[in-house]
Coordinates of C-alpha atoms and ligand atoms in Angstrom, one line a residue:
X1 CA 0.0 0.0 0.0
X2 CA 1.5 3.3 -0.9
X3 CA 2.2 5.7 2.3
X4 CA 0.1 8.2 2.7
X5 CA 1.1 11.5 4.5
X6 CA -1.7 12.0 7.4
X7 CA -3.7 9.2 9.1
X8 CA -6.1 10.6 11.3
X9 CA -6.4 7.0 13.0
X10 CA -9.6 6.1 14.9
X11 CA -12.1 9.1 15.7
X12 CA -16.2 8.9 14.9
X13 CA -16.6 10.1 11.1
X14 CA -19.1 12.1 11.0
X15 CA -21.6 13.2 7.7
X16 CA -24.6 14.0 7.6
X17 CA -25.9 10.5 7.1
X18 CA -23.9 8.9 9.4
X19 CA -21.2 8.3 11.9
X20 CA -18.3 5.3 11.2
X21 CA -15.5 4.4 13.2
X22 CA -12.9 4.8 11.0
X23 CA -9.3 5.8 9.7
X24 CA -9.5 8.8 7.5
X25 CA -5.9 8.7 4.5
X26 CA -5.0 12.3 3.6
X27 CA -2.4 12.7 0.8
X28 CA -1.5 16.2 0.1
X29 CA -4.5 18.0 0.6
X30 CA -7.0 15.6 -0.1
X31 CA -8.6 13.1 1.4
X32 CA -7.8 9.5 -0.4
X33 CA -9.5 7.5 1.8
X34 CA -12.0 6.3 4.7
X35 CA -11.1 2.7 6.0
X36 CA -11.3 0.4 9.2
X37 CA -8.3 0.3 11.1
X38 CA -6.7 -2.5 9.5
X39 CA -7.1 -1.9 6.3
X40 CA -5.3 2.1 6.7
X41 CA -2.5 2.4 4.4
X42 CA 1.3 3.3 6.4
X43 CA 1.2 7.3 6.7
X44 CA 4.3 9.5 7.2
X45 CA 2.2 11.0 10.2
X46 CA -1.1 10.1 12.6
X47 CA -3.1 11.4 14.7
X48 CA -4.9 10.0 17.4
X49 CA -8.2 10.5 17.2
X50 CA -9.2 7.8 19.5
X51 CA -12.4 9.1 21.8
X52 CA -12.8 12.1 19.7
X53 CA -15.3 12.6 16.4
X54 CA -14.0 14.0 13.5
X55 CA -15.7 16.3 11.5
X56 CA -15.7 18.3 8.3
X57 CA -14.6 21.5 9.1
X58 CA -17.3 24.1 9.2
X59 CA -18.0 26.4 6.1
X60 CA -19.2 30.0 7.5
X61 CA -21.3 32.2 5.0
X62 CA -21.7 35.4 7.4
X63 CA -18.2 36.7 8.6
X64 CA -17.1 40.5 8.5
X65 CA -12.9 40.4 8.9
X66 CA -12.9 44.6 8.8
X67 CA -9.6 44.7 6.8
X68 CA -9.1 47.2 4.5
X69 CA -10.7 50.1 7.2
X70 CA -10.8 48.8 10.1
X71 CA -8.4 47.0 10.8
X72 CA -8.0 47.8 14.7
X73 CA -11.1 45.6 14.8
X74 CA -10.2 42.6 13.0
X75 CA -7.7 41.4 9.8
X76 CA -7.6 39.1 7.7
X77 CA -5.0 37.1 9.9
X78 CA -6.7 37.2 13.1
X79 CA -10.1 36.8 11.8
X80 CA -8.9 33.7 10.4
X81 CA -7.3 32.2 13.1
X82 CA -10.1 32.8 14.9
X83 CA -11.9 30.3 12.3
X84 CA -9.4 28.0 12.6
X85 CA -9.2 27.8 16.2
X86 CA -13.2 27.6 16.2
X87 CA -13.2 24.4 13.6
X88 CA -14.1 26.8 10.5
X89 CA -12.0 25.6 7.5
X90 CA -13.9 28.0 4.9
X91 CA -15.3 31.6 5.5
X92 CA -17.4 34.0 3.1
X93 CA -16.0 37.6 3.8
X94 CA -18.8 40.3 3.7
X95 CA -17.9 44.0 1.9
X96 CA -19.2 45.9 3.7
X97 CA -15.0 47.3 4.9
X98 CA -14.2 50.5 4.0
X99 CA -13.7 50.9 1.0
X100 CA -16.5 48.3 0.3
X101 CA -15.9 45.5 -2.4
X102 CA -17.7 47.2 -5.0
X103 CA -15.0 47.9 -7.2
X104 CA -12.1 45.9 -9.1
X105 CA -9.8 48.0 -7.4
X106 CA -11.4 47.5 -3.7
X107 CA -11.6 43.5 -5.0
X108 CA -7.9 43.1 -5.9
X109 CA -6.7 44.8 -2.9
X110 CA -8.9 42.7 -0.6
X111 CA -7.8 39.6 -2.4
X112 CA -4.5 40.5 -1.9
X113 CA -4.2 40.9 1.6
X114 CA -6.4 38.1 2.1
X115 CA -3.6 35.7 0.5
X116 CA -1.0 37.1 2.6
X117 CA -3.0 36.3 6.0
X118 CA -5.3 34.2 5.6
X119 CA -5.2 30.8 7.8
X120 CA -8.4 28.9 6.2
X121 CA -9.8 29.2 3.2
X122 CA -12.2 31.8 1.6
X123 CA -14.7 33.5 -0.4
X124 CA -14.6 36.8 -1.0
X125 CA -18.6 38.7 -1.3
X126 CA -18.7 42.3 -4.0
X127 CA -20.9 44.4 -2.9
X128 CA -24.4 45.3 -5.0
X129 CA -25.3 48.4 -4.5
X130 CA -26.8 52.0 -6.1
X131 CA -24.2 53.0 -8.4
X132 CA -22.0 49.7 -9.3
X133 CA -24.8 48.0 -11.0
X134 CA -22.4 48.2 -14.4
X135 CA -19.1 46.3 -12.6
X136 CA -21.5 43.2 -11.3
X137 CA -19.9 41.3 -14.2
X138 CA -17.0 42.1 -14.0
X139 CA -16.5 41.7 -10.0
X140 CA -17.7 38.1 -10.6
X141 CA -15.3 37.7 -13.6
X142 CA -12.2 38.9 -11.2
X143 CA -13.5 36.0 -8.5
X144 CA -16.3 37.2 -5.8
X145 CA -18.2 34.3 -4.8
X146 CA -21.2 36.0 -4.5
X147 CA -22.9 39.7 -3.9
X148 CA -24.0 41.2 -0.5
X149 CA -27.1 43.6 -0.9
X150 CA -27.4 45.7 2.2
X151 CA -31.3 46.2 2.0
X152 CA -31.5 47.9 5.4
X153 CA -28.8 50.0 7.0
X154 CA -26.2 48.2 9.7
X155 CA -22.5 48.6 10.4
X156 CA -20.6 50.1 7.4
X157 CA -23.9 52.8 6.9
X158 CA -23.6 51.6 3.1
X159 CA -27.1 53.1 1.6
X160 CA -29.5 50.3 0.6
X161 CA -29.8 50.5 -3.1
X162 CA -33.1 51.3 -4.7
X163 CA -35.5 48.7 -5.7
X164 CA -34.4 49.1 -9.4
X165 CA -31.0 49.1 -9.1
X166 CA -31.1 46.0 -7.1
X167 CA -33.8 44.5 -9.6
X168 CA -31.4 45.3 -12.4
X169 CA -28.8 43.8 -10.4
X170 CA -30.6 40.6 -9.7
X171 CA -31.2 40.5 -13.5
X172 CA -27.7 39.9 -14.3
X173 CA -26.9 37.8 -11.3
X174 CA -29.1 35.6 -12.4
X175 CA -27.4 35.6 -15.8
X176 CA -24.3 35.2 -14.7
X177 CA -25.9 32.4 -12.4
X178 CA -24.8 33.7 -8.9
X179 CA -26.1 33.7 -5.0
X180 CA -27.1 37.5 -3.8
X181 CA -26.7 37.0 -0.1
X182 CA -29.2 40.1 1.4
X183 CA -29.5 42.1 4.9
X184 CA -33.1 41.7 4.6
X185 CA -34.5 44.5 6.7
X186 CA -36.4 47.8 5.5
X187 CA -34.4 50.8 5.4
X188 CA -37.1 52.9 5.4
X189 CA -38.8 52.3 8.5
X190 CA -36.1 51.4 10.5
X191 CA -34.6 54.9 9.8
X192 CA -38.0 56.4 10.8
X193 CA -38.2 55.0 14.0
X194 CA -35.0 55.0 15.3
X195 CA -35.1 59.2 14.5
X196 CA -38.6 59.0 16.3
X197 CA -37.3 57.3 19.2
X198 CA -34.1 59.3 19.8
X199 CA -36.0 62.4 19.1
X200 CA -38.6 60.9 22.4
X201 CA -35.2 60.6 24.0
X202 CA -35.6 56.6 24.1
X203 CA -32.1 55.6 24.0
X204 CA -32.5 52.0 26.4
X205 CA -31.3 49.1 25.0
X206 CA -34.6 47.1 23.8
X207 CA -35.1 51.0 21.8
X208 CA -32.8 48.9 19.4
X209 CA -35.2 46.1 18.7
X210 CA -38.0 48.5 18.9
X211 CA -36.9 50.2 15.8
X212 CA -36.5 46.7 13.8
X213 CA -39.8 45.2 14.2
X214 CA -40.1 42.0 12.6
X215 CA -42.4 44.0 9.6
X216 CA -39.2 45.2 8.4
X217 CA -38.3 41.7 7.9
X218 CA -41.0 40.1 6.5
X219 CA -41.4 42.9 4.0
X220 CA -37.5 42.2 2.9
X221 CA -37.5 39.0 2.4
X222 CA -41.1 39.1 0.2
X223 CA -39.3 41.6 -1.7
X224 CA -36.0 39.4 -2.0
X225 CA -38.0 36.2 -2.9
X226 CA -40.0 38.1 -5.4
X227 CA -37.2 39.4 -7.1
X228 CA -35.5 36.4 -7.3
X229 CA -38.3 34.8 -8.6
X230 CA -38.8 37.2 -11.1
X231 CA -35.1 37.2 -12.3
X232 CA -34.3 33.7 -11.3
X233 CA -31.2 34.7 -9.4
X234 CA -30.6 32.8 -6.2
X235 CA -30.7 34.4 -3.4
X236 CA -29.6 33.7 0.3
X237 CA -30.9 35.3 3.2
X238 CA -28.7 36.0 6.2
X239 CA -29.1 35.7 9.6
X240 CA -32.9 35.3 9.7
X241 CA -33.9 36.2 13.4
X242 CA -37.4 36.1 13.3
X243 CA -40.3 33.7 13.3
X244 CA -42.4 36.5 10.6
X245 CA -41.3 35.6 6.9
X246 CA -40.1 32.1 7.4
X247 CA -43.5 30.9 5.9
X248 CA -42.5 33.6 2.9
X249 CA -39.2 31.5 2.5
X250 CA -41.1 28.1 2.6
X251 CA -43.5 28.9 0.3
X252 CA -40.6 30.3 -2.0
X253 CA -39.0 27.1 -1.8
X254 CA -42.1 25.1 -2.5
X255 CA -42.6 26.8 -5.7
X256 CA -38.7 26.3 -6.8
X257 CA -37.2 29.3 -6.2
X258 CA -33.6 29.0 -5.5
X259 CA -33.4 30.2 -2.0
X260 CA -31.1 29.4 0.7
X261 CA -30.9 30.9 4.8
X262 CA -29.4 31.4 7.7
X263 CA -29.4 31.8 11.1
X264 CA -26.8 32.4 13.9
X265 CA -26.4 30.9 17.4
X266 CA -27.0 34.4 19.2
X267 CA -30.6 34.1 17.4
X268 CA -31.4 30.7 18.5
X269 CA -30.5 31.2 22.7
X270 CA -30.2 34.8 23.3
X271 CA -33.4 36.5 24.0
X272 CA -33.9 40.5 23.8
X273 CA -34.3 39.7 28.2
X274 CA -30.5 38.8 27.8
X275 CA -30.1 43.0 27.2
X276 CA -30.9 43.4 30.9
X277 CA -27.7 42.2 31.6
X278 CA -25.6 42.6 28.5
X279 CA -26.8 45.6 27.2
X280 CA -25.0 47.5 24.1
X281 CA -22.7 43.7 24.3
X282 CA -25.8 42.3 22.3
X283 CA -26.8 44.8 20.2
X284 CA -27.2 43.6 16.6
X285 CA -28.8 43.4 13.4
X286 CA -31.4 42.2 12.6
X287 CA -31.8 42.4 16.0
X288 CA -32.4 39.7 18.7
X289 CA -36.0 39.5 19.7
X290 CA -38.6 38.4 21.9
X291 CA -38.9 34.5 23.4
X292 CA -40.2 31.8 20.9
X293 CA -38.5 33.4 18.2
X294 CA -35.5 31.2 18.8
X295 CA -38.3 28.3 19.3
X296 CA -39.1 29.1 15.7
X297 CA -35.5 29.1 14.3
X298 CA -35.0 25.8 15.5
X299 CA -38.2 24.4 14.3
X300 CA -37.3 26.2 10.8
X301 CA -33.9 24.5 10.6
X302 CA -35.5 21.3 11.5
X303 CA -38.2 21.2 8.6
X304 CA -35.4 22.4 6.4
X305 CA -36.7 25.8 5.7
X306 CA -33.6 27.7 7.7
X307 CA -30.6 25.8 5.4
X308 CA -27.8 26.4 7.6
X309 CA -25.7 28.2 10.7
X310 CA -23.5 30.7 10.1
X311 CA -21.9 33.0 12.5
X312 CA -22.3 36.4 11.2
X313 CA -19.1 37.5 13.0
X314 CA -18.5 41.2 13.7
X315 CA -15.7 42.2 16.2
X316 CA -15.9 45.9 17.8
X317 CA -13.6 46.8 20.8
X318 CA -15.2 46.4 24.1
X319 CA -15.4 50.2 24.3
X320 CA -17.3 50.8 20.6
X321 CA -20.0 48.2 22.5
X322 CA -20.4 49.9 26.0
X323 CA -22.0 52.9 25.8
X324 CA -25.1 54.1 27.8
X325 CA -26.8 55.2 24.8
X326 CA -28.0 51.7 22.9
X327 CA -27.6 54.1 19.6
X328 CA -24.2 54.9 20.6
X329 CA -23.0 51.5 20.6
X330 CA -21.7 49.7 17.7
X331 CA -24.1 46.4 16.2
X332 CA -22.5 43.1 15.9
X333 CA -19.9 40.6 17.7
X334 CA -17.6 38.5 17.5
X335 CA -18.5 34.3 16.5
X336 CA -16.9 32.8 14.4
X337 CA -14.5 31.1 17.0
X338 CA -17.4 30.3 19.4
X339 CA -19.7 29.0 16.9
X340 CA -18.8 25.3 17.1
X341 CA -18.7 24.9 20.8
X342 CA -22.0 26.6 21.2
X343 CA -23.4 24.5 19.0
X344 CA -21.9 21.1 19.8
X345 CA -23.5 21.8 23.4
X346 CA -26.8 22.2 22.1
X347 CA -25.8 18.3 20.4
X348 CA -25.3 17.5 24.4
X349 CA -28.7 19.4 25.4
X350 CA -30.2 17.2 22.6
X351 CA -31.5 20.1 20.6
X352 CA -29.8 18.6 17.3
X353 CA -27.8 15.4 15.8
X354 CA -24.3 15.9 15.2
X355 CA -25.1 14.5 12.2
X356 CA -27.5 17.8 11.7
X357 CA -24.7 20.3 13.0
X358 CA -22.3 19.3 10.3
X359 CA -25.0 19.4 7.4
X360 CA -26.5 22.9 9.0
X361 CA -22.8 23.8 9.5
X362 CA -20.8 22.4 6.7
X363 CA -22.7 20.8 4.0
X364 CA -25.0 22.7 3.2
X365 CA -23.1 25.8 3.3
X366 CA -21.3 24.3 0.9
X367 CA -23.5 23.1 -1.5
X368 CA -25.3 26.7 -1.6
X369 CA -21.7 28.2 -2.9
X370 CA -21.0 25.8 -5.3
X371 CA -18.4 24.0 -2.8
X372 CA -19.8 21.1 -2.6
X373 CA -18.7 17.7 -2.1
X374 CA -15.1 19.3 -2.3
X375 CA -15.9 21.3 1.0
X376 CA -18.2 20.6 3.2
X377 CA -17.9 16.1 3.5
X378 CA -14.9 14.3 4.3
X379 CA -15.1 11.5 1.6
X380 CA -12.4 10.4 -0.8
X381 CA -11.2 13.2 -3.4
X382 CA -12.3 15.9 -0.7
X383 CA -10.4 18.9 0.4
X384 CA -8.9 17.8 3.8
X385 CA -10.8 20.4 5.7
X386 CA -11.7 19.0 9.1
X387 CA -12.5 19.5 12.5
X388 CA -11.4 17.2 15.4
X389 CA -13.5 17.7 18.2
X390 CA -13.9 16.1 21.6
X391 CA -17.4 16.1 22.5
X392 CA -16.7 15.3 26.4
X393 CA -14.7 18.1 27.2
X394 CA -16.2 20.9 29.5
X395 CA -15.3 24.2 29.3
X396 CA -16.3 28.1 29.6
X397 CA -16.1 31.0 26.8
X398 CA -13.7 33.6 28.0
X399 CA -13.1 36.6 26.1
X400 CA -9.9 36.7 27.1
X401 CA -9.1 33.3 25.2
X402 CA -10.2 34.7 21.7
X403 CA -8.1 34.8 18.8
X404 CA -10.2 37.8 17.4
X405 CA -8.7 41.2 17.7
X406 CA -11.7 42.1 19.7
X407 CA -11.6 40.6 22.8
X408 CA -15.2 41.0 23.4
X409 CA -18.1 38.5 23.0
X410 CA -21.8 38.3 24.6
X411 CA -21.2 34.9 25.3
X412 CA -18.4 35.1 28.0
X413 CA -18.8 32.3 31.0
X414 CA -21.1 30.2 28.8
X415 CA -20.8 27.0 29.8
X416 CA -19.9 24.5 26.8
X417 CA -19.2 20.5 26.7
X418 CA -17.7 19.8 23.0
X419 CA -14.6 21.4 22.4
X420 CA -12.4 21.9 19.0
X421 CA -8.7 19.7 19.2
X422 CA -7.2 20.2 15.9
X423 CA -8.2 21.7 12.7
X424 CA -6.7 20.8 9.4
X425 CA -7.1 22.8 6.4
X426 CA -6.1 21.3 2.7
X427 CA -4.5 18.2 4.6
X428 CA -2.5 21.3 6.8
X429 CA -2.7 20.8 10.7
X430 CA -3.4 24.4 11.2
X431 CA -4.3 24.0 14.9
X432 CA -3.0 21.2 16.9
X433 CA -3.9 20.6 20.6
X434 CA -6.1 23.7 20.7
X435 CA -2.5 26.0 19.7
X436 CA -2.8 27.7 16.7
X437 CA 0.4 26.8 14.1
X438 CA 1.8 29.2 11.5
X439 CA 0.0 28.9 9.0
X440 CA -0.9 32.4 8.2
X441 CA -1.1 32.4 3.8
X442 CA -1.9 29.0 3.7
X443 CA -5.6 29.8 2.9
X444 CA -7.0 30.1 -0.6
X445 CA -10.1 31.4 -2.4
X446 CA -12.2 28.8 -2.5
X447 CA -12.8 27.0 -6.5
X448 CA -17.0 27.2 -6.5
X449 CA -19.0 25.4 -9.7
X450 CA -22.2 26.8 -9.5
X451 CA -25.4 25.3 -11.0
X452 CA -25.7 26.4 -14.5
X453 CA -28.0 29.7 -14.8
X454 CA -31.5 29.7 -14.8
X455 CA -32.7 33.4 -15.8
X456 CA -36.3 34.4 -16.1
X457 CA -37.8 36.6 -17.9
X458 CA -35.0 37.9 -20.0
X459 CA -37.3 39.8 -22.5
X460 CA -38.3 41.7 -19.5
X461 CA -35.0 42.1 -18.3
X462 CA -33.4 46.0 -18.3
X463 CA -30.8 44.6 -20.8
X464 CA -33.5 43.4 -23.4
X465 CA -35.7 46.4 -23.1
X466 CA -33.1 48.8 -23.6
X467 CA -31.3 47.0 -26.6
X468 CA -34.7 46.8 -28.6
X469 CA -35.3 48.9 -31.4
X470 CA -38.2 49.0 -33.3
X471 CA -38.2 47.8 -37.0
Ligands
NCD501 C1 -22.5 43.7 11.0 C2 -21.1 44.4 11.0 O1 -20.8 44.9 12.1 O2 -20.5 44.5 10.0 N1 -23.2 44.0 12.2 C3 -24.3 43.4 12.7 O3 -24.9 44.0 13.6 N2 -24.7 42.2 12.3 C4 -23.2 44.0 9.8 C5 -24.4 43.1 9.5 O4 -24.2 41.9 9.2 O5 -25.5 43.6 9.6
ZN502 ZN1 -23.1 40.6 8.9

């Protein structure tokens, strides 16, 4: 048998089908094969994964890594070894940096410094927005993996395009065959209430959610799902927090519209009561609302209309998050390293399989950015991309412990059982023991196949209307 050069020698595989005792053969940075013990070929090195379960590293669609603009929150090195240290082997970058990825020029420098840094690999979002409408085409030519629409105003205070630029935009994503990831929130009313309530001098820390009823949700994502099913561009929704406009999505999907979602942990066991004692710490968008929300969430990922977890991580300093005024302090956190211990004690508490986590954290992630079965499975011809965890360990979040610039999260003291051993990225050992190696430049963009096209109404489309001239 021909030596192999990594054995990762008995752990619990885990897919999203099943879980096999077995010997996983790496060669390079692919996996060549899944066998019992005695029939592993000889390896140049093994690991031990003997009482530990071995997963496919997790694929995060949601994270912001701030660098170029603002950079004293987060870079592209620290953000990903944050991933890596949390068990994330791929990460979607959002554009919402300064200057946003909505230009070659913003594009190649943010590609750039992301191969210097970068510990996993990654896909890089360009922005859609008012004015680049023209350079969608080419931003996907020079290697985006998708488009971010910021439909309602968060960190970054990028303007929500207008419903036809974003139509129009959606019209060539959909030739061109690409995902539209969108902040589905309504710019309008949100902006109207928050001035209402500072003006009545509300400035508490539930004003936040006040001004982001779950209206300005539901009328997003109608809007989202309509265009896409107009256009026939796919569309993803990030980090769905509400129970309102899940039945939107599911009767989307139900008529074939090529939607995807997500939701983070924050949404699914934080409640807006958490603000009592955390304050500014939690404020985010879309917000984090009411109890039986969350109950929702979970229900929604169960019955497969929520697709997937992602982390949505956003580092601030501590100091940008702790002001008395709720409107003073900056929206987001920190998650990307916390994501898989969160969730592998909900697996303890019962509240999923593991065989769920890694399809709602891997898999299907995956699949809706064309990754799939190269990221996203361990199985023979796979990127190497896994996560070794040990499921028995106890342990506590400390801030103090991250690997994110910002040393900040909402979930400091939570108490978690499942914790990430090593990470390997392309057949790479990139954290060993729970100590990060050097492996800053190792990550690469990811190589996506997306399904082929499927535009819609293309005599309707801006393109066709303005190109026809009458005989
Ligand atoms: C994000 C950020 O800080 O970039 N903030 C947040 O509250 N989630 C932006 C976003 O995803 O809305
Ligand atoms: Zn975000």
């Amino acid at each position: 048998m021909k030596t192999v050069d990594l054995l990762i020698k008995g752990g619990a595989v885990v897919s999203p089908s099943a879980t096999i005792e077995a010997d996983i053969a790496i060669d390079g940075e692919r996996v060549v094969g899944i066998a019992a013990g005695e029939m592993s070929p000889p390896a140049r090195e093994t690991v031990d994964a003997s009482g530990l379960h071995v997963l496919p590293g997790a694929v995060d669609s949601h994270v912001h890594f701030r660098e170029p603009g603002y950079d004293y929150k987060e870079n592209w090195q620290t953000g990903t070894a944050a991933a890596a240290c949390g068990g994330t082997t791929t990460v979607f970058e959002m554009p919402n940096t300064h200057p946003p990825t909505g230009t070659l020029e913003a594009l190649r420098d943010k590609q750039a410094r992301a191969k210097r840094q970068a510990h996993v690999d990654y896909g890089i979002y360009g922005l859609l927005d008012e004015n680049n409408i023209d350079v969608l085409e080419d931003l996907t030519r020079a290697g985006v993996s998708g488009f971010k629409c910021f439909m309602g105003n968060t960190f970054g205070d990028l303007p929500a395009p207008s419903d036809g630029a974003m139509l129009e935009g959606f019209e060539i994503l959909a030739r061109l065959g690409m995902r539209c990831t969108v902040h589905a929130e309504n710019a309008s009313i949100m902006a109207r209430r928050e001035a209402k309530m500072r003006e009545a001098g509300r400035n508490d820390a539930p004003a936040h959610l006040a001004a982001r009823p779950e209206i300005c949700a539901v009328e997003a994502v109608g809007r989202a799902t309509a265009f896409a099913e107009w256009t026939g561009a796919r569309l993803h929704i990030a980090h769905k927090s509400s129970a309102d406009g899940l039945d939107l999505v599911r009767r989307a999907k139900s008529r074939g519209v090529d939607v995807t979602v997500e939701t983070c942990p924050q949404y699914l066991i934080f409640t807006v009561d958490d603000m009592d004692a955390l304050g500014g710490q939690l404020r985010v968008n879309p917000p984090i609302r009411e109890k039986g929300h969350g109950e929702a969430l979970w229900a929604a990922l169960h019955d497969g209309t929520i697709d997937m977890i992602a982390t949505d991580h956003a580092p601030h300093l501590p100091e940008e998050k702790a002001s008395n005024s709720i409107w003073e302090c900056e929206c987001g956190f920190p998650g990307v390293e916390t994501q898989m211990p969160i969730m592998l004690t909900q697996v303890a508490e019962g509240r999923l399989t593991l065989n769920q986590y890694v399809q709602w954290s891997a898999a299907a992630p995956a699949r809706a950015w064309g990754c799939y079965p190269r990221k996203g499975l361990i199985a023979p011809g796979s990127d190497a991309d896994i996560a070794i965890v040990d499921l028995a360990a106890e342990g506590r979040i400390s801030r103090e412990a991250l690997h994110s610039r910002s040393h900040m999260t909402p979930w400091h003291g939570f108490e978690t059982r499942g914790r990430v051993v090593h990470t390997l990225v392309r057949g790479r050992i990139v954290v060993r023991d729970g100590v990060l190696a050097d492996a800053a430049g190792w990550g690469r963009p990811v190589v996506q196949d997306m399904p082929e096209p499927a535009p819609r109404n293309v005599d309707k489309t801006t393109a066709a209307i303005t190109a026809y001239r009458p005989d």
